[in-house]
Amino acid sequence: MYSIVGRFLEHSRAYYFKNNGNSSLYLGSADLMQRNFDRRVEIFFPIEDPRVKEDIVEILGLYLTDTVKTRVMMSNGDYVRKSLLLKDQGTPFKDVNIQEYFVKKVISKHERELKEEMRKKVIAKEARKAEV
């Protein structure tokens, strides 16, 4: 089990199970912690649409590349930073912060959309000037 909590204390609650070639994907509103089930009403639901499931599994694959914020649950229930495990194993790795990757991706998309919007406004303004 992996835990990835970023700077916004936001984290996905996706549960992906593979059993004998069959896979199940669930999203939920809570972590699997006792207090979340004793004092709250929480929901877990299956993802059944194959296209949506495929997209989420792809995103989960990207999350598994994270080496900065990922903690791995050990057999005794303790969590250890993935980077420490990789170092101990002598496995070379790069620092990957997947949440920062997604934040940068959204910012970049937003900037492109703003530039396109400004370009359209300039063209419209020039067209109005030409009509006069």
mmCIF file with all atom_site columns, N, CA and C in Angstrom, residues 4-72:
data_model
loop_
_atom_site.group_PDB
_atom_site.id
_atom_site.type_symbol
_atom_site.label_atom_id
_atom_site.label_alt_id
_atom_site.label_comp_id
_atom_site.label_asym_id
_atom_site.label_entity_id
_atom_site.label_seq_id
_atom_site.pdbx_PDB_ins_code
_atom_site.Cartn_x
_atom_site.Cartn_y
_atom_site.Cartn_z
_atom_site.occupancy
_atom_site.B_iso_or_equiv
_atom_site.pdbx_formal_charge
_atom_site.auth_seq_id
_atom_site.auth_comp_id
_atom_site.auth_asym_id
_atom_site.auth_atom_id
_atom_site.pdbx_PDB_model_num
ATOM 1   N N  . ILE A 1 4  ? 0.413   8.877   -0.574  1.00 0.00 ? 4  ILE A N  1
ATOM 2   C CA . ILE A 1 4  ? 1.030   10.066  -1.156  1.00 0.00 ? 4  ILE A CA 1
ATOM 3   C C  . ILE A 1 4  ? 0.199   11.264  -0.715  1.00 0.00 ? 4  ILE A C  1
ATOM 4   N N  . VAL A 1 5  ? 0.777   12.092  0.138   1.00 0.00 ? 5  VAL A N  1
ATOM 5   C CA . VAL A 1 5  ? 0.092   13.290  0.620   1.00 0.00 ? 5  VAL A CA 1
ATOM 6   C C  . VAL A 1 5  ? 0.965   14.482  0.269   1.00 0.00 ? 5  VAL A C  1
ATOM 7   N N  . GLY A 1 6  ? 0.420   15.401  -0.515  1.00 0.00 ? 6  GLY A N  1
ATOM 8   C CA . GLY A 1 6  ? 1.185   16.551  -0.982  1.00 0.00 ? 6  GLY A CA 1
ATOM 9   C C  . GLY A 1 6  ? 0.996   17.785  -0.133  1.00 0.00 ? 6  GLY A C  1
ATOM 10  N N  . ARG A 1 7  ? 1.434   18.912  -0.673  1.00 0.00 ? 7  ARG A N  1
ATOM 11  C CA . ARG A 1 7  ? 1.457   20.158  0.091   1.00 0.00 ? 7  ARG A CA 1
ATOM 12  C C  . ARG A 1 7  ? 0.074   20.676  0.455   1.00 0.00 ? 7  ARG A C  1
ATOM 13  N N  . PHE A 1 8  ? -0.950  20.287  -0.268  1.00 0.00 ? 8  PHE A N  1
ATOM 14  C CA . PHE A 1 8  ? -2.301  20.740  0.054   1.00 0.00 ? 8  PHE A CA 1
ATOM 15  C C  . PHE A 1 8  ? -3.006  19.764  0.994   1.00 0.00 ? 8  PHE A C  1
ATOM 16  N N  . LEU A 1 9  ? -2.289  18.766  1.441   1.00 0.00 ? 9  LEU A N  1
ATOM 17  C CA . LEU A 1 9  ? -2.853  17.683  2.252   1.00 0.00 ? 9  LEU A CA 1
ATOM 18  C C  . LEU A 1 9  ? -3.993  16.986  1.525   1.00 0.00 ? 9  LEU A C  1
ATOM 19  N N  . GLU A 1 10 ? -3.963  17.114  0.210   1.00 0.00 ? 10 GLU A N  1
ATOM 20  C CA . GLU A 1 10 ? -4.946  16.440  -0.628  1.00 0.00 ? 10 GLU A CA 1
ATOM 21  C C  . GLU A 1 10 ? -4.343  15.123  -1.077  1.00 0.00 ? 10 GLU A C  1
ATOM 22  N N  . HIS A 1 11 ? -5.147  14.134  -1.165  1.00 0.00 ? 11 HIS A N  1
ATOM 23  C CA . HIS A 1 11 ? -4.665  12.883  -1.717  1.00 0.00 ? 11 HIS A CA 1
ATOM 24  C C  . HIS A 1 11 ? -5.835  12.079  -2.258  1.00 0.00 ? 11 HIS A C  1
ATOM 25  N N  . SER A 1 12 ? -5.509  11.309  -3.267  1.00 0.00 ? 12 SER A N  1
ATOM 26  C CA . SER A 1 12 ? -6.526  10.480  -3.906  1.00 0.00 ? 12 SER A CA 1
ATOM 27  C C  . SER A 1 12 ? -6.912  9.341   -2.984  1.00 0.00 ? 12 SER A C  1
ATOM 28  N N  . ARG A 1 13 ? -8.136  8.973   -3.079  1.00 0.00 ? 13 ARG A N  1
ATOM 29  C CA . ARG A 1 13 ? -8.605  7.807   -2.334  1.00 0.00 ? 13 ARG A CA 1
ATOM 30  C C  . ARG A 1 13 ? -9.091  6.795   -3.355  1.00 0.00 ? 13 ARG A C  1
ATOM 31  N N  . ALA A 1 14 ? -8.119  6.246   -4.047  1.00 0.00 ? 14 ALA A N  1
ATOM 32  C CA . ALA A 1 14 ? -8.390  5.252   -5.076  1.00 0.00 ? 14 ALA A CA 1
ATOM 33  C C  . ALA A 1 14 ? -7.863  3.916   -4.584  1.00 0.00 ? 14 ALA A C  1
ATOM 34  N N  . TYR A 1 15 ? -8.661  2.908   -4.765  1.00 0.00 ? 15 TYR A N  1
ATOM 35  C CA . TYR A 1 15 ? -8.309  1.564   -4.306  1.00 0.00 ? 15 TYR A CA 1
ATOM 36  C C  . TYR A 1 15 ? -8.395  0.632   -5.504  1.00 0.00 ? 15 TYR A C  1
ATOM 37  N N  . TYR A 1 16 ? -7.239  0.128   -5.904  1.00 0.00 ? 16 TYR A N  1
ATOM 38  C CA . TYR A 1 16 ? -7.144  -0.703  -7.101  1.00 0.00 ? 16 TYR A CA 1
ATOM 39  C C  . TYR A 1 16 ? -6.675  -2.088  -6.681  1.00 0.00 ? 16 TYR A C  1
ATOM 40  N N  . PHE A 1 17 ? -7.493  -3.078  -6.991  1.00 0.00 ? 17 PHE A N  1
ATOM 41  C CA . PHE A 1 17 ? -7.199  -4.451  -6.594  1.00 0.00 ? 17 PHE A CA 1
ATOM 42  C C  . PHE A 1 17 ? -7.079  -5.320  -7.839  1.00 0.00 ? 17 PHE A C  1
ATOM 43  N N  . LYS A 1 18 ? -6.102  -6.203  -7.819  1.00 0.00 ? 18 LYS A N  1
ATOM 44  C CA . LYS A 1 18 ? -5.966  -7.205  -8.881  1.00 0.00 ? 18 LYS A CA 1
ATOM 45  C C  . LYS A 1 18 ? -5.987  -8.563  -8.214  1.00 0.00 ? 18 LYS A C  1
ATOM 46  N N  . ASN A 1 19 ? -6.834  -9.455  -8.748  1.00 0.00 ? 19 ASN A N  1
ATOM 47  C CA . ASN A 1 19 ? -6.951  -10.781 -8.167  1.00 0.00 ? 19 ASN A CA 1
ATOM 48  C C  . ASN A 1 19 ? -7.115  -11.792 -9.292  1.00 0.00 ? 19 ASN A C  1
ATOM 49  N N  . ASN A 1 20 ? -6.081  -12.573 -9.519  1.00 0.00 ? 20 ASN A N  1
ATOM 50  C CA . ASN A 1 20 ? -6.161  -13.641 -10.511 1.00 0.00 ? 20 ASN A CA 1
ATOM 51  C C  . ASN A 1 20 ? -6.556  -13.124 -11.898 1.00 0.00 ? 20 ASN A C  1
ATOM 52  N N  . GLY A 1 21 ? -6.008  -11.980 -12.290 1.00 0.00 ? 21 GLY A N  1
ATOM 53  C CA . GLY A 1 21 ? -6.318  -11.412 -13.595 1.00 0.00 ? 21 GLY A CA 1
ATOM 54  C C  . GLY A 1 21 ? -7.541  -10.517 -13.614 1.00 0.00 ? 21 GLY A C  1
ATOM 55  N N  . ASN A 1 22 ? -8.329  -10.526 -12.560 1.00 0.00 ? 22 ASN A N  1
ATOM 56  C CA . ASN A 1 22 ? -9.490  -9.640  -12.462 1.00 0.00 ? 22 ASN A CA 1
ATOM 57  C C  . ASN A 1 22 ? -9.086  -8.402  -11.670 1.00 0.00 ? 22 ASN A C  1
ATOM 58  N N  . SER A 1 23 ? -9.568  -7.255  -12.108 1.00 0.00 ? 23 SER A N  1
ATOM 59  C CA . SER A 1 23 ? -9.234  -6.033  -11.383 1.00 0.00 ? 23 SER A CA 1
ATOM 60  C C  . SER A 1 23 ? -10.501 -5.294  -10.975 1.00 0.00 ? 23 SER A C  1
ATOM 61  N N  . SER A 1 24 ? -10.398 -4.619  -9.857  1.00 0.00 ? 24 SER A N  1
ATOM 62  C CA . SER A 1 24 ? -11.494 -3.788  -9.347  1.00 0.00 ? 24 SER A CA 1
ATOM 63  C C  . SER A 1 24 ? -10.908 -2.449  -8.947  1.00 0.00 ? 24 SER A C  1
ATOM 64  N N  . LEU A 1 25 ? -11.643 -1.398  -9.235  1.00 0.00 ? 25 LEU A N  1
ATOM 65  C CA . LEU A 1 25 ? -11.209 -0.051  -8.891  1.00 0.00 ? 25 LEU A CA 1
ATOM 66  C C  . LEU A 1 25 ? -12.332 0.643   -8.144  1.00 0.00 ? 25 LEU A C  1
ATOM 67  N N  . TYR A 1 26 ? -11.996 1.200   -7.000  1.00 0.00 ? 26 TYR A N  1
ATOM 68  C CA . TYR A 1 26 ? -12.967 1.924   -6.184  1.00 0.00 ? 26 TYR A CA 1
ATOM 69  C C  . TYR A 1 26 ? -12.412 3.300   -5.862  1.00 0.00 ? 26 TYR A C  1
ATOM 70  N N  . LEU A 1 27 ? -13.293 4.269   -5.770  1.00 0.00 ? 27 LEU A N  1
ATOM 71  C CA . LEU A 1 27 ? -12.950 5.577   -5.236  1.00 0.00 ? 27 LEU A CA 1
ATOM 72  C C  . LEU A 1 27 ? -13.729 5.734   -3.947  1.00 0.00 ? 27 LEU A C  1
ATOM 73  N N  . GLY A 1 28 ? -13.181 6.519   -3.039  1.00 0.00 ? 28 GLY A N  1
ATOM 74  C CA . GLY A 1 28 ? -13.845 6.675   -1.753  1.00 0.00 ? 28 GLY A CA 1
ATOM 75  C C  . GLY A 1 28 ? -13.640 8.047   -1.168  1.00 0.00 ? 28 GLY A C  1
ATOM 76  N N  . SER A 1 29 ? -14.416 8.324   -0.150  1.00 0.00 ? 29 SER A N  1
ATOM 77  C CA . SER A 1 29 ? -14.365 9.632   0.496   1.00 0.00 ? 29 SER A CA 1
ATOM 78  C C  . SER A 1 29 ? -13.454 9.658   1.706   1.00 0.00 ? 29 SER A C  1
ATOM 79  N N  . ALA A 1 30 ? -12.905 8.524   2.107   1.00 0.00 ? 30 ALA A N  1
ATOM 80  C CA . ALA A 1 30 ? -12.105 8.504   3.337   1.00 0.00 ? 30 ALA A CA 1
ATOM 81  C C  . ALA A 1 30 ? -10.920 7.569   3.215   1.00 0.00 ? 30 ALA A C  1
ATOM 82  N N  . ASP A 1 31 ? -9.950  7.825   4.084   1.00 0.00 ? 31 ASP A N  1
ATOM 83  C CA . ASP A 1 31 ? -8.848  6.885   4.247   1.00 0.00 ? 31 ASP A CA 1
ATOM 84  C C  . ASP A 1 31 ? -9.382  5.673   4.991   1.00 0.00 ? 31 ASP A C  1
ATOM 85  N N  . LEU A 1 32 ? -8.692  4.581   4.850   1.00 0.00 ? 32 LEU A N  1
ATOM 86  C CA . LEU A 1 32 ? -9.102  3.371   5.566   1.00 0.00 ? 32 LEU A CA 1
ATOM 87  C C  . LEU A 1 32 ? -8.549  3.413   6.989   1.00 0.00 ? 32 LEU A C  1
ATOM 88  N N  . MET A 1 33 ? -9.088  4.323   7.779   1.00 0.00 ? 33 MET A N  1
ATOM 89  C CA . MET A 1 33 ? -8.680  4.462   9.177   1.00 0.00 ? 33 MET A CA 1
ATOM 90  C C  . MET A 1 33 ? -9.907  4.230   10.049  1.00 0.00 ? 33 MET A C  1
ATOM 91  N N  . GLN A 1 34 ? -9.710  3.581   11.168  1.00 0.00 ? 34 GLN A N  1
ATOM 92  C CA . GLN A 1 34 ? -10.823 3.230   12.057  1.00 0.00 ? 34 GLN A CA 1
ATOM 93  C C  . GLN A 1 34 ? -11.695 4.439   12.388  1.00 0.00 ? 34 GLN A C  1
ATOM 94  N N  . ARG A 1 35 ? -11.059 5.574   12.722  1.00 0.00 ? 35 ARG A N  1
ATOM 95  C CA . ARG A 1 35 ? -11.840 6.751   13.126  1.00 0.00 ? 35 ARG A CA 1
ATOM 96  C C  . ARG A 1 35 ? -12.774 7.232   12.022  1.00 0.00 ? 35 ARG A C  1
ATOM 97  N N  . ASN A 1 36 ? -12.390 6.998   10.774  1.00 0.00 ? 36 ASN A N  1
ATOM 98  C CA . ASN A 1 36 ? -13.229 7.438   9.666   1.00 0.00 ? 36 ASN A CA 1
ATOM 99  C C  . ASN A 1 36 ? -14.476 6.585   9.499   1.00 0.00 ? 36 ASN A C  1
ATOM 100 N N  . PHE A 1 37 ? -14.467 5.411   10.060  1.00 0.00 ? 37 PHE A N  1
ATOM 101 C CA . PHE A 1 37 ? -15.630 4.541   9.951   1.00 0.00 ? 37 PHE A CA 1
ATOM 102 C C  . PHE A 1 37 ? -16.473 4.539   11.218  1.00 0.00 ? 37 PHE A C  1
ATOM 103 N N  . ASP A 1 38 ? -15.901 4.943   12.333  1.00 0.00 ? 38 ASP A N  1
ATOM 104 C CA . ASP A 1 38 ? -16.635 4.968   13.598  1.00 0.00 ? 38 ASP A CA 1
ATOM 105 C C  . ASP A 1 38 ? -17.453 6.239   13.778  1.00 0.00 ? 38 ASP A C  1
ATOM 106 N N  . ARG A 1 39 ? -16.955 7.364   13.290  1.00 0.00 ? 39 ARG A N  1
ATOM 107 C CA . ARG A 1 39 ? -17.585 8.653   13.589  1.00 0.00 ? 39 ARG A CA 1
ATOM 108 C C  . ARG A 1 39 ? -18.120 9.389   12.368  1.00 0.00 ? 39 ARG A C  1
ATOM 109 N N  . ARG A 1 40 ? -18.071 8.788   11.224  1.00 0.00 ? 40 ARG A N  1
ATOM 110 C CA . ARG A 1 40 ? -18.483 9.481   10.005  1.00 0.00 ? 40 ARG A CA 1
ATOM 111 C C  . ARG A 1 40 ? -19.281 8.541   9.107   1.00 0.00 ? 40 ARG A C  1
ATOM 112 N N  . VAL A 1 41 ? -19.958 9.158   8.175   1.00 0.00 ? 41 VAL A N  1
ATOM 113 C CA . VAL A 1 41 ? -20.585 8.387   7.104   1.00 0.00 ? 41 VAL A CA 1
ATOM 114 C C  . VAL A 1 41 ? -19.683 8.566   5.887   1.00 0.00 ? 41 VAL A C  1
ATOM 115 N N  . GLU A 1 42 ? -19.160 7.480   5.382   1.00 0.00 ? 42 GLU A N  1
ATOM 116 C CA . GLU A 1 42 ? -18.248 7.515   4.244   1.00 0.00 ? 42 GLU A CA 1
ATOM 117 C C  . GLU A 1 42 ? -18.813 6.655   3.123   1.00 0.00 ? 42 GLU A C  1
ATOM 118 N N  . ILE A 1 43 ? -18.298 6.877   1.939   1.00 0.00 ? 43 ILE A N  1
ATOM 119 C CA . ILE A 1 43 ? -18.776 6.114   0.791   1.00 0.00 ? 43 ILE A CA 1
ATOM 120 C C  . ILE A 1 43 ? -17.591 5.611   -0.029  1.00 0.00 ? 43 ILE A C  1
ATOM 121 N N  . PHE A 1 44 ? -17.721 4.405   -0.521  1.00 0.00 ? 44 PHE A N  1
ATOM 122 C CA . PHE A 1 44 ? -16.794 3.826   -1.487  1.00 0.00 ? 44 PHE A CA 1
ATOM 123 C C  . PHE A 1 44 ? -17.647 3.317   -2.637  1.00 0.00 ? 44 PHE A C  1
ATOM 124 N N  . PHE A 1 45 ? -17.202 3.569   -3.851  1.00 0.00 ? 45 PHE A N  1
ATOM 125 C CA . PHE A 1 45 ? -18.006 3.153   -4.991  1.00 0.00 ? 45 PHE A CA 1
ATOM 126 C C  . PHE A 1 45 ? -17.102 2.593   -6.084  1.00 0.00 ? 45 PHE A C  1
ATOM 127 N N  . PRO A 1 46 ? -17.605 1.594   -6.808  1.00 0.00 ? 46 PRO A N  1
ATOM 128 C CA . PRO A 1 46 ? -16.798 0.993   -7.874  1.00 0.00 ? 46 PRO A CA 1
ATOM 129 C C  . PRO A 1 46 ? -16.812 1.862   -9.129  1.00 0.00 ? 46 PRO A C  1
ATOM 130 N N  . ILE A 1 47 ? -15.730 1.808   -9.864  1.00 0.00 ? 47 ILE A N  1
ATOM 131 C CA . ILE A 1 47 ? -15.669 2.438   -11.182 1.00 0.00 ? 47 ILE A CA 1
ATOM 132 C C  . ILE A 1 47 ? -15.926 1.323   -12.185 1.00 0.00 ? 47 ILE A C  1
ATOM 133 N N  . GLU A 1 48 ? -17.046 1.416   -12.870 1.00 0.00 ? 48 GLU A N  1
ATOM 134 C CA . GLU A 1 48 ? -17.453 0.332   -13.759 1.00 0.00 ? 48 GLU A CA 1
ATOM 135 C C  . GLU A 1 48 ? -17.277 0.653   -15.237 1.00 0.00 ? 48 GLU A C  1
ATOM 136 N N  . ASP A 1 49 ? -17.291 1.938   -15.591 1.00 0.00 ? 49 ASP A N  1
ATOM 137 C CA . ASP A 1 49 ? -17.112 2.322   -16.988 1.00 0.00 ? 49 ASP A CA 1
ATOM 138 C C  . ASP A 1 49 ? -15.667 2.014   -17.397 1.00 0.00 ? 49 ASP A C  1
ATOM 139 N N  . PRO A 1 50 ? -15.474 1.152   -18.398 1.00 0.00 ? 50 PRO A N  1
ATOM 140 C CA . PRO A 1 50 ? -14.109 0.744   -18.777 1.00 0.00 ? 50 PRO A CA 1
ATOM 141 C C  . PRO A 1 50 ? -13.199 1.911   -19.169 1.00 0.00 ? 50 PRO A C  1
ATOM 142 N N  . ARG A 1 51 ? -13.750 2.918   -19.850 1.00 0.00 ? 51 ARG A N  1
ATOM 143 C CA . ARG A 1 51 ? -12.919 4.057   -20.270 1.00 0.00 ? 51 ARG A CA 1
ATOM 144 C C  . ARG A 1 51 ? -12.478 4.888   -19.079 1.00 0.00 ? 51 ARG A C  1
ATOM 145 N N  . VAL A 1 52 ? -13.397 5.122   -18.154 1.00 0.00 ? 52 VAL A N  1
ATOM 146 C CA . VAL A 1 52 ? -13.059 5.886   -16.950 1.00 0.00 ? 52 VAL A CA 1
ATOM 147 C C  . VAL A 1 52 ? -12.048 5.106   -16.117 1.00 0.00 ? 52 VAL A C  1
ATOM 148 N N  . LYS A 1 53 ? -12.288 3.814   -15.988 1.00 0.00 ? 53 LYS A N  1
ATOM 149 C CA . LYS A 1 53 ? -11.371 2.952   -15.227 1.00 0.00 ? 53 LYS A CA 1
ATOM 150 C C  . LYS A 1 53 ? -9.969  3.002   -15.833 1.00 0.00 ? 53 LYS A C  1
ATOM 151 N N  . GLU A 1 54 ? -9.893  2.920   -17.153 1.00 0.00 ? 54 GLU A N  1
ATOM 152 C CA . GLU A 1 54 ? -8.596  2.965   -17.843 1.00 0.00 ? 54 GLU A CA 1
ATOM 153 C C  . GLU A 1 54 ? -7.870  4.282   -17.566 1.00 0.00 ? 54 GLU A C  1
ATOM 154 N N  . ASP A 1 55 ? -8.601  5.394   -17.613 1.00 0.00 ? 55 ASP A N  1
ATOM 155 C CA . ASP A 1 55 ? -7.998  6.705   -17.338 1.00 0.00 ? 55 ASP A CA 1
ATOM 156 C C  . ASP A 1 55 ? -7.460  6.784   -15.913 1.00 0.00 ? 55 ASP A C  1
ATOM 157 N N  . ILE A 1 56 ? -8.248  6.307   -14.967 1.00 0.00 ? 56 ILE A N  1
ATOM 158 C CA . ILE A 1 56 ? -7.831  6.373   -13.562 1.00 0.00 ? 56 ILE A CA 1
ATOM 159 C C  . ILE A 1 56 ? -6.633  5.459   -13.310 1.00 0.00 ? 56 ILE A C  1
ATOM 160 N N  . VAL A 1 57 ? -6.644  4.281   -13.899 1.00 0.00 ? 57 VAL A N  1
ATOM 161 C CA . VAL A 1 57 ? -5.510  3.358   -13.736 1.00 0.00 ? 57 VAL A CA 1
ATOM 162 C C  . VAL A 1 57 ? -4.241  3.982   -14.323 1.00 0.00 ? 57 VAL A C  1
ATOM 163 N N  . GLU A 1 58 ? -4.378  4.686   -15.442 1.00 0.00 ? 58 GLU A N  1
ATOM 164 C CA . GLU A 1 58 ? -3.222  5.372   -16.033 1.00 0.00 ? 58 GLU A CA 1
ATOM 165 C C  . GLU A 1 58 ? -2.685  6.446   -15.078 1.00 0.00 ? 58 GLU A C  1
ATOM 166 N N  . ILE A 1 59 ? -3.581  7.204   -14.479 1.00 0.00 ? 59 ILE A N  1
ATOM 167 C CA . ILE A 1 59 ? -3.171  8.233   -13.516 1.00 0.00 ? 59 ILE A CA 1
ATOM 168 C C  . ILE A 1 59 ? -2.510  7.591   -12.301 1.00 0.00 ? 59 ILE A C  1
ATOM 169 N N  . LEU A 1 60 ? -3.072  6.483   -11.828 1.00 0.00 ? 60 LEU A N  1
ATOM 170 C CA . LEU A 1 60 ? -2.454  5.778   -10.697 1.00 0.00 ? 60 LEU A CA 1
ATOM 171 C C  . LEU A 1 60 ? -1.040  5.324   -11.053 1.00 0.00 ? 60 LEU A C  1
ATOM 172 N N  . GLY A 1 61 ? -0.853  4.897   -12.291 1.00 0.00 ? 61 GLY A N  1
ATOM 173 C CA . GLY A 1 61 ? 0.486   4.513   -12.741 1.00 0.00 ? 61 GLY A CA 1
ATOM 174 C C  . GLY A 1 61 ? 1.465   5.669   -12.644 1.00 0.00 ? 61 GLY A C  1
ATOM 175 N N  . LEU A 1 62 ? 0.997   6.868   -13.005 1.00 0.00 ? 62 LEU A N  1
ATOM 176 C CA . LEU A 1 62 ? 1.845   8.054   -12.860 1.00 0.00 ? 62 LEU A CA 1
ATOM 177 C C  . LEU A 1 62 ? 2.156   8.319   -11.391 1.00 0.00 ? 62 LEU A C  1
ATOM 178 N N  . TYR A 1 63 ? 1.155   8.156   -10.544 1.00 0.00 ? 63 TYR A N  1
ATOM 179 C CA . TYR A 1 63 ? 1.373   8.369   -9.108  1.00 0.00 ? 63 TYR A CA 1
ATOM 180 C C  . TYR A 1 63 ? 2.434   7.418   -8.562  1.00 0.00 ? 63 TYR A C  1
ATOM 181 N N  . LEU A 1 64 ? 2.504   6.222   -9.096  1.00 0.00 ? 64 LEU A N  1
ATOM 182 C CA . LEU A 1 64 ? 3.488   5.249   -8.606  1.00 0.00 ? 64 LEU A CA 1
ATOM 183 C C  . LEU A 1 64 ? 4.922   5.646   -8.936  1.00 0.00 ? 64 LEU A C  1
ATOM 184 N N  . THR A 1 65 ? 5.111   6.633   -9.826  1.00 0.00 ? 65 THR A N  1
ATOM 185 C CA . THR A 1 65 ? 6.461   7.108   -10.131 1.00 0.00 ? 65 THR A CA 1
ATOM 186 C C  . THR A 1 65 ? 6.966   8.099   -9.088  1.00 0.00 ? 65 THR A C  1
ATOM 187 N N  . ASP A 1 66 ? 6.081   8.582   -8.216  1.00 0.00 ? 66 ASP A N  1
ATOM 188 C CA . ASP A 1 66 ? 6.469   9.569   -7.200  1.00 0.00 ? 66 ASP A CA 1
ATOM 189 C C  . ASP A 1 66 ? 7.509   8.973   -6.249  1.00 0.00 ? 66 ASP A C  1
ATOM 190 N N  . THR A 1 67 ? 8.588   9.733   -6.039  1.00 0.00 ? 67 THR A N  1
ATOM 191 C CA . THR A 1 67 ? 9.623   9.310   -5.086  1.00 0.00 ? 67 THR A CA 1
ATOM 192 C C  . THR A 1 67 ? 9.810   10.329  -3.972  1.00 0.00 ? 67 THR A C  1
ATOM 193 N N  . VAL A 1 68 ? 9.100   11.450  -4.038  1.00 0.00 ? 68 VAL A N  1
ATOM 194 C CA . VAL A 1 68 ? 9.269   12.519  -3.046  1.00 0.00 ? 68 VAL A CA 1
ATOM 195 C C  . VAL A 1 68 ? 8.271   12.389  -1.906  1.00 0.00 ? 68 VAL A C  1
ATOM 196 N N  . LYS A 1 69 ? 7.008   12.191  -2.227  1.00 0.00 ? 69 LYS A N  1
ATOM 197 C CA . LYS A 1 69 ? 5.961   12.176  -1.202  1.00 0.00 ? 69 LYS A CA 1
ATOM 198 C C  . LYS A 1 69 ? 5.434   10.781  -0.869  1.00 0.00 ? 69 LYS A C  1
ATOM 199 N N  . THR A 1 70 ? 5.820   9.784   -1.641  1.00 0.00 ? 70 THR A N  1
ATOM 200 C CA . THR A 1 70 ? 5.289   8.437   -1.430  1.00 0.00 ? 70 THR A CA 1
ATOM 201 C C  . THR A 1 70 ? 5.882   7.776   -0.200  1.00 0.00 ? 70 THR A C  1
ATOM 202 N N  . ARG A 1 71 ? 4.975   7.210   0.576   1.00 0.00 ? 71 ARG A N  1
ATOM 203 C CA . ARG A 1 71 ? 5.371   6.359   1.699   1.00 0.00 ? 71 ARG A CA 1
ATOM 204 C C  . ARG A 1 71 ? 4.779   4.977   1.442   1.00 0.00 ? 71 ARG A C  1
ATOM 205 N N  . VAL A 1 72 ? 5.561   3.966   1.751   1.00 0.00 ? 72 VAL A N  1
ATOM 206 C CA . VAL A 1 72 ? 5.167   2.585   1.498   1.00 0.00 ? 72 VAL A CA 1
ATOM 207 C C  . VAL A 1 72 ? 4.867   1.918   2.833   1.00 0.00 ? 72 VAL A C  1
#
